[in-house]
Coordinates of C-alpha atoms and ligand atoms in Angstrom, one line a residue:
X1 CA 94.9 117.6 103.5
X2 CA 95.7 118.0 99.8
X3 CA 92.7 118.2 97.5
X4 CA 92.9 116.0 94.4
X5 CA 90.5 116.1 91.5
X6 CA 89.7 112.6 90.1
X7 CA 88.0 112.7 86.8
X8 CA 86.0 109.6 86.0
X9 CA 86.3 108.7 89.7
X10 CA 83.1 106.7 89.7
X11 CA 84.4 104.4 87.0
X12 CA 86.2 101.1 87.4
X13 CA 89.8 102.1 88.0
X14 CA 88.9 105.6 89.2
X15 CA 86.7 104.4 92.1
X16 CA 89.4 102.0 93.4
X17 CA 91.9 104.9 93.2
X18 CA 89.6 107.2 95.1
X19 CA 89.6 104.7 97.9
X20 CA 93.4 104.4 98.0
X21 CA 93.7 108.2 97.9
X22 CA 91.3 108.7 100.7
X23 CA 93.1 106.0 102.7
X24 CA 96.4 107.8 102.1
X25 CA 95.0 111.0 103.6
X26 CA 94.0 113.0 100.5
X27 CA 90.8 114.9 100.1
X28 CA 89.1 113.8 96.9
X29 CA 86.7 115.6 94.6
X30 CA 85.3 113.5 91.8
X31 CA 84.0 114.7 88.4
X32 CA 82.0 112.2 86.5
X33 CA 79.1 112.5 84.0
X34 CA 77.9 108.9 84.8
X35 CA 78.1 108.0 81.1
X36 CA 79.7 104.7 82.0
X37 CA 79.1 104.4 85.8
X38 CA 76.5 104.6 88.4
X39 CA 75.9 107.1 91.3
X40 CA 75.7 104.0 93.6
X41 CA 79.5 103.8 93.3
X42 CA 79.7 106.8 95.7
X43 CA 78.0 104.7 98.3
X44 CA 80.4 101.8 97.7
X45 CA 83.4 104.0 98.1
X46 CA 82.0 105.6 101.3
X47 CA 81.2 102.2 102.8
X48 CA 84.9 101.3 102.5
X49 CA 86.5 104.6 103.5
X50 CA 83.7 106.0 105.8
X51 CA 84.3 109.4 104.2
X52 CA 82.1 110.4 101.3
X53 CA 84.2 112.0 98.5
X54 CA 83.1 115.3 97.1
X55 CA 81.2 114.7 93.9
X56 CA 80.3 116.9 90.9
X57 CA 78.2 115.5 88.1
X58 CA 79.7 117.3 85.2
X59 CA 80.5 116.5 81.6
X60 CA 84.1 117.5 80.9
X61 CA 83.3 118.3 77.3
X62 CA 81.3 121.3 78.6
X63 CA 84.2 123.8 78.9
X64 CA 82.2 126.5 80.6
X65 CA 81.0 124.1 83.3
X66 CA 84.6 123.0 83.8
X67 CA 85.8 126.6 84.2
X68 CA 83.0 127.3 86.7
X69 CA 84.0 124.2 88.6
X70 CA 87.6 125.3 88.9
X71 CA 86.4 128.8 90.0
X72 CA 84.6 127.2 92.9
X73 CA 87.4 124.8 93.7
X74 CA 90.5 127.0 94.0
X75 CA 92.3 124.6 96.3
X76 CA 92.9 121.7 94.0
X77 CA 96.6 120.6 94.0
X78 CA 96.5 117.7 91.6
X79 CA 94.4 116.0 88.9
X80 CA 94.2 112.3 88.1
X81 CA 92.5 112.1 84.7
X82 CA 90.6 108.8 84.2
X83 CA 87.5 110.0 82.4
X84 CA 87.5 108.8 78.8
X85 CA 85.6 106.5 76.5
X86 CA 87.3 103.1 76.4
X87 CA 85.6 100.5 74.2
X88 CA 87.8 99.7 71.3
X89 CA 85.0 98.4 69.0
X90 CA 82.8 101.4 69.7
X91 CA 85.7 103.7 68.8
X92 CA 86.0 102.1 65.4
X93 CA 82.2 102.6 64.9
X94 CA 82.2 106.2 66.2
X95 CA 85.7 107.7 66.1
X96 CA 84.5 111.3 66.5
X97 CA 82.9 110.5 69.8
X98 CA 86.3 109.1 70.9
X99 CA 88.4 112.0 69.6
X100 CA 86.0 114.5 71.2
X101 CA 85.6 112.8 74.5
X102 CA 89.2 111.7 75.0
X103 CA 91.0 114.6 73.5
X104 CA 88.9 117.7 74.1
X105 CA 88.5 116.9 77.7
X106 CA 92.3 116.5 78.1
X107 CA 92.9 119.9 76.4
X108 CA 90.3 121.6 78.6
X109 CA 91.8 120.2 81.8
X110 CA 95.3 121.2 80.8
X111 CA 94.1 124.7 80.0
X112 CA 92.5 124.8 83.5
X113 CA 95.8 123.6 85.0
X114 CA 97.5 126.5 83.4
X115 CA 94.9 129.1 84.4
X116 CA 94.6 127.9 88.0
X117 CA 98.3 127.1 88.7
X118 CA 97.6 123.4 89.1
X119 CA 100.9 121.7 88.4
X120 CA 100.4 118.0 89.1
X121 CA 98.7 115.8 86.5
X122 CA 98.4 112.0 86.2
X123 CA 97.1 110.6 83.0
X124 CA 95.5 107.1 82.3
X125 CA 97.3 105.6 79.3
X126 CA 97.4 102.1 78.0
X127 CA 99.7 99.4 76.8
X128 CA 97.8 99.6 73.6
X129 CA 100.3 102.4 72.6
X130 CA 102.9 99.7 72.0
X131 CA 100.7 97.7 69.5
X132 CA 102.3 94.3 68.7
X133 CA 105.6 94.6 70.5
X134 CA 108.9 93.6 68.9
X135 CA 110.5 92.6 72.2
X136 CA 109.0 91.1 75.4
X137 CA 108.7 92.1 78.1
X138 CA 107.9 95.7 77.0
X139 CA 109.9 98.5 78.4
X140 CA 108.8 102.2 78.3
X141 CA 111.4 102.7 75.6
X142 CA 109.6 100.4 73.2
X143 CA 108.4 102.3 70.2
X144 CA 104.8 103.6 70.0
X145 CA 103.3 101.8 67.1
X146 CA 100.7 103.0 64.6
X147 CA 97.4 102.7 66.6
X148 CA 95.0 99.9 65.6
X149 CA 91.9 101.7 66.7
X150 CA 90.7 105.3 67.2
X151 CA 90.7 104.5 71.0
X152 CA 94.3 103.6 70.9
X153 CA 95.1 106.6 68.8
X154 CA 93.5 108.9 71.4
X155 CA 96.0 107.5 74.0
X156 CA 98.9 108.2 71.7
X157 CA 97.7 111.7 70.8
X158 CA 97.0 112.4 74.5
X159 CA 100.6 111.6 75.4
X160 CA 101.8 113.9 72.6
X161 CA 99.5 116.7 73.8
X162 CA 100.9 116.3 77.3
X163 CA 104.5 116.2 76.0
X164 CA 104.0 119.4 74.0
X165 CA 102.3 121.1 76.9
X166 CA 105.0 120.2 79.4
X167 CA 107.7 121.4 77.0
X168 CA 106.4 125.0 77.3
X169 CA 105.1 124.8 80.9
X170 CA 108.0 123.6 83.0
X171 CA 106.0 124.0 86.2
X172 CA 103.5 121.4 85.0
X173 CA 104.6 118.0 86.3
X174 CA 102.9 115.1 84.5
X175 CA 103.0 111.3 84.7
X176 CA 101.5 109.0 82.2
X177 CA 100.6 105.5 83.5
X178 CA 100.4 102.8 80.9
X179 CA 98.1 100.2 82.2
X180 CA 98.3 96.6 81.1
X181 CA 95.1 94.5 81.7
X182 CA 93.3 95.6 84.9
X183 CA 91.1 92.9 86.5
X184 CA 89.4 92.2 89.8
X185 CA 87.6 94.2 92.4
X186 CA 88.0 95.6 95.9
X187 CA 88.2 92.7 98.4
X188 CA 85.1 94.1 100.3
X189 CA 83.1 93.7 97.0
X190 CA 81.8 97.3 97.7
X191 CA 83.1 98.4 94.3
X192 CA 84.1 96.6 91.1
X193 CA 83.8 96.6 87.3
X194 CA 80.3 97.4 85.9
X195 CA 80.3 96.7 82.2
X196 CA 77.3 98.1 80.4
X197 CA 75.8 95.5 78.0
X198 CA 77.8 92.5 76.8
X199 CA 81.3 92.7 78.2
X200 CA 84.1 92.9 75.6
X201 CA 86.8 92.2 78.1
X202 CA 87.8 88.7 79.2
X203 CA 87.3 88.6 83.0
X204 CA 83.9 90.3 83.1
X205 CA 82.8 87.8 80.4
X206 CA 84.1 84.9 82.4
X207 CA 82.3 86.0 85.6
X208 CA 79.1 86.7 83.8
X209 CA 79.3 83.3 82.2
X210 CA 79.8 81.7 85.6
X211 CA 76.9 83.7 86.9
X212 CA 74.7 82.3 84.1
X213 CA 74.2 85.6 82.3
X214 CA 76.1 84.3 79.3
X215 CA 75.9 80.9 77.8
X216 CA 79.6 80.3 77.2
X217 CA 82.9 82.1 76.9
X218 CA 84.3 82.3 73.4
X219 CA 88.1 81.9 73.5
X220 CA 89.3 83.9 70.6
X221 CA 91.8 81.6 68.9
X222 CA 94.1 78.7 70.0
X223 CA 96.4 78.9 67.0
X224 CA 98.6 81.8 68.1
X225 CA 102.4 81.2 68.4
X226 CA 102.1 80.8 72.2
X227 CA 102.6 77.6 74.4
X228 CA 98.9 76.8 74.4
X229 CA 97.9 78.7 71.3
X230 CA 95.8 81.4 73.1
X231 CA 96.9 85.1 73.5
X232 CA 99.0 86.3 76.4
X233 CA 98.3 89.4 78.5
X234 CA 99.6 90.9 81.7
X235 CA 96.6 90.9 84.1
X236 CA 97.0 93.3 87.0
X237 CA 94.8 93.5 90.1
X238 CA 92.9 96.8 90.0
X239 CA 93.8 97.6 93.6
X240 CA 97.5 97.3 92.8
X241 CA 96.9 99.6 89.9
X242 CA 95.1 102.1 92.1
X243 CA 97.9 102.2 94.6
X244 CA 100.4 103.1 91.9
X245 CA 98.4 106.3 91.3
X246 CA 98.9 107.4 94.9
X247 CA 102.7 106.7 94.6
X248 CA 102.9 108.6 91.3
X249 CA 101.0 111.5 92.7
X250 CA 103.2 111.6 95.8
X251 CA 106.2 111.6 93.6
X252 CA 105.3 114.8 91.7
X253 CA 103.8 116.5 94.8
X254 CA 107.1 116.0 96.6
X255 CA 109.0 117.0 93.4
X256 CA 111.0 113.8 93.2
X257 CA 110.4 113.4 89.5
X258 CA 113.4 113.6 87.2
X259 CA 111.6 115.3 84.3
X260 CA 108.3 117.0 84.0
X261 CA 106.7 114.3 81.9
X262 CA 107.4 110.7 82.9
X263 CA 105.9 107.4 81.8
X264 CA 105.5 104.2 83.6
X265 CA 104.2 100.7 82.7
X266 CA 101.8 99.3 85.2
X267 CA 101.7 95.6 85.0
X268 CA 102.8 92.5 86.9
X269 CA 105.5 91.5 84.5
X270 CA 103.9 88.1 84.1
X271 CA 102.1 87.0 80.9
X272 CA 99.1 84.6 81.2
X273 CA 97.2 83.0 78.3
X274 CA 93.5 83.1 78.0
X275 CA 93.3 79.4 78.7
X276 CA 95.5 79.9 81.8
X277 CA 93.0 82.6 83.1
X278 CA 90.1 80.2 82.5
X279 CA 91.9 77.4 84.4
X280 CA 92.8 79.8 87.3
X281 CA 89.2 81.0 87.5
X282 CA 88.0 77.4 87.7
X283 CA 90.6 76.6 90.4
X284 CA 89.8 79.5 92.7
X285 CA 86.0 79.2 92.4
X286 CA 85.7 75.5 92.1
X287 CA 83.3 76.1 89.2
X288 CA 83.4 74.6 85.7
X289 CA 83.4 77.3 83.1
X290 CA 81.5 76.7 79.8
X291 CA 83.8 77.8 77.0
X292 CA 84.6 77.0 73.4
X293 CA 87.4 77.9 71.0
X294 CA 86.4 80.2 68.2
X295 CA 88.2 82.2 65.5
X296 CA 90.7 84.9 66.4
X297 CA 89.3 88.3 67.2
X298 CA 90.4 90.9 64.6
X299 CA 92.9 93.4 66.0
X300 CA 94.1 91.2 68.9
X301 CA 97.9 91.2 69.4
X302 CA 99.6 87.9 70.3
X303 CA 101.5 88.6 73.4
X304 CA 101.8 91.6 75.7
X305 CA 103.4 91.9 79.1
X306 CA 105.2 94.6 80.9
X307 CA 108.8 95.1 81.9
X308 CA 108.0 96.7 85.3
X309 CA 111.5 97.6 86.4
X310 CA 111.1 101.3 85.9
X311 CA 108.0 101.5 88.1
X312 CA 109.6 99.1 90.6
X313 CA 112.8 101.0 90.9
X314 CA 111.8 104.6 90.3
X315 CA 108.3 104.7 91.7
X316 CA 109.1 102.1 94.4
X317 CA 105.9 100.3 93.5
X318 CA 105.3 96.7 92.7
X319 CA 102.1 94.7 91.9
X320 CA 101.6 92.5 95.0
X321 CA 98.4 90.6 94.3
X322 CA 98.2 87.4 92.3
X323 CA 96.0 86.7 89.3
X324 CA 94.1 84.2 91.5
X325 CA 93.3 86.8 94.1
X326 CA 92.1 89.1 91.3
X327 CA 89.9 86.4 89.8
X328 CA 88.5 85.5 93.3
X329 CA 87.7 89.2 94.0
X330 CA 86.0 89.6 90.5
X331 CA 83.9 86.5 91.2
X332 CA 82.9 87.8 94.7
X333 CA 81.9 91.1 93.1
X334 CA 79.9 89.4 90.4
X335 CA 78.1 87.2 93.0
X336 CA 77.3 90.4 95.0
X337 CA 75.8 92.4 92.1
X338 CA 73.9 89.3 90.8
X339 CA 72.7 88.4 94.3
X340 CA 74.0 84.9 93.9
Ligands
NAD1 P1 85.3 103.5 83.1 O1 84.5 103.7 81.9 O2 84.9 102.5 84.1 O3 85.6 104.9 83.8 C1 85.6 106.1 83.1 C2 84.6 107.1 83.9 O4 84.7 108.4 83.2 C3 83.2 106.6 83.8 O5 82.7 106.7 85.2 C4 82.5 107.7 82.9 O6 81.2 107.9 83.3 C5 83.4 108.9 83.1 N1 83.4 109.8 81.9 C6 83.6 109.5 80.6 N2 83.6 110.5 79.9 C7 83.3 111.6 80.7 C8 83.1 113.0 80.5 N3 83.1 113.5 79.3 N4 82.9 113.8 81.6 C9 82.9 113.2 82.8 N5 83.0 111.9 83.0 C10 83.2 111.1 82.0 O7 86.8 103.2 82.6 P2 88.1 102.6 83.4 O8 88.2 101.2 83.0 O9 88.0 102.9 84.8 O10 89.2 103.4 82.7 C11 89.7 104.6 83.2 C12 90.8 105.1 82.3 O11 91.8 104.1 82.1 C13 90.3 105.4 80.9 O12 91.0 106.6 80.5 C14 90.7 104.2 80.1 O13 90.9 104.6 78.7 C15 92.0 103.9 80.8 N6 92.4 102.5 80.6 C16 91.6 101.5 81.0 C17 91.9 100.2 80.8 C18 91.0 99.1 81.2 O14 91.2 97.9 80.8 N7 89.9 99.3 82.0 C19 93.2 99.8 80.2 C20 94.0 100.9 79.8 C21 93.6 102.2 80.0
UD1_2 C1 91.5 95.5 75.1 C2 92.0 96.6 74.2 C3 92.9 97.6 74.9 C4 92.2 98.1 76.1 C5 91.7 96.9 77.0 C6 90.9 97.4 78.2 C7 92.0 95.6 72.0 C8 92.8 95.1 70.8 N1 92.6 96.1 73.0 O1 92.7 94.8 75.5 O2 93.2 98.7 74.1 O3 93.1 98.9 76.8 O4 90.9 96.1 76.2 O5 89.7 97.9 77.8 O6 90.8 95.5 71.9 N2 89.3 87.2 75.0 C9 88.6 86.1 74.7 N3 87.2 86.0 74.8 C10 86.5 87.1 75.2 C11 87.2 88.3 75.5 C12 88.6 88.4 75.4 O7 89.2 85.1 74.3 O8 85.3 87.0 75.3 C13 90.7 87.3 74.9 C14 91.2 88.3 73.9 O9 91.4 87.7 72.7 C15 92.6 88.7 74.6 C16 92.3 88.5 76.1 O10 91.2 87.7 76.2 O11 93.6 87.8 74.2 C17 92.1 89.8 76.8 O12 91.1 90.5 76.1 P1 90.5 91.9 76.6 O13 90.0 91.7 78.0 O14 89.5 92.3 75.6 O15 91.7 92.9 76.6 P2 92.7 93.3 75.5 O16 92.3 92.8 74.1 O17 94.1 92.8 75.9

């Protein structure tokens, strides 16, 4: 059984990936500082897989603690690095927190890879690196645009840090996965998204509105150059996204990768507008969602969706679940946590 370190493994995408890794036969050790997650997620994971993952409550910014951890865990063969701060608005308000948490932790982990001979590394990147794309759908060859937020900048710089590191450490095999918009929850409703405070992202705002926690959804703009005037995104089921990590990890563990730093878009290839998401939610739940059109949100790009051919052909992975399935699972999760 290969042992894999999952940083941020109690978070939204990390927890779903831990489930898929365990179900694929990996032993998982999680590092999380619980800054944006709850210890109860461990129980949710265990309820699904019947195997409690190893867990270390540790802040990756504490270099000495991290070094001690690797001293005690000499058998780690790969790392999937999810841990990061991820709120765009917060990153504008407190850029140094974002540069410290998202960049220092990456550097420390790569240093430990080198020291401990760990050669397999998967990084959580984002479609935000493409900014407002010139061509749709977006391929991995699209230019990385000037970041519109410190958060986005940390993803760009992170990819540069990994590029430079791989250039001088040919044994290190890294893959950067550029996520489009992950939504939904595990079908068991044992794990899902747990936004702290008022959600900034569309789907948790929708489910909280339907649950009565929010009065109404604000749709940010209906005057964009899109068919219905609202912005278009590529919404991908978090379980599909999680499965891609297992495939990417297997690719580098079995040395099938073509270069020692590869990048893949993870999306469905389909663009959906905000109003289409609202309608789909109403259809799958049979509920009427309270919403109103308001001004555009500063910083939003008009339309973003992935060209997924590289991941389809080279990774042999394809998103299988529909947006409707994702929305139904998000609602099931919201109902469970709100005891509706
Ligand atoms: P999340 O906040 O749910 O999970 C991140 C986890 O990392 C949390 O459990 C948090 O407690 C932990 N963490 C943060 N800083 C830490 C530190 N210093 N030490 C230890 N643990 C720490 O976020 P998520 O949505 O699961 O995102 C995972 C990754 O994917 C992030 O790198 C994020 O930037 C990236 N990403 C997310 C999205 C998205 O829409 N959710 C989109 C693109 C990329
Ligand atoms: C945002 C971030 C992105 C990050 C991702 C996941 C920006 C510019 N981008 O993506 O870097 O990786 O979150 O954390 O912030 N919407 C509404 N009403 C709402 C919320 C959202 O209409 O209450 C609309 C938005 O205008 C957008 C779409 O829904 O068109 C999706 O928004 P959101 O879920 O916040 O994701 P992104 O903005 O695509």
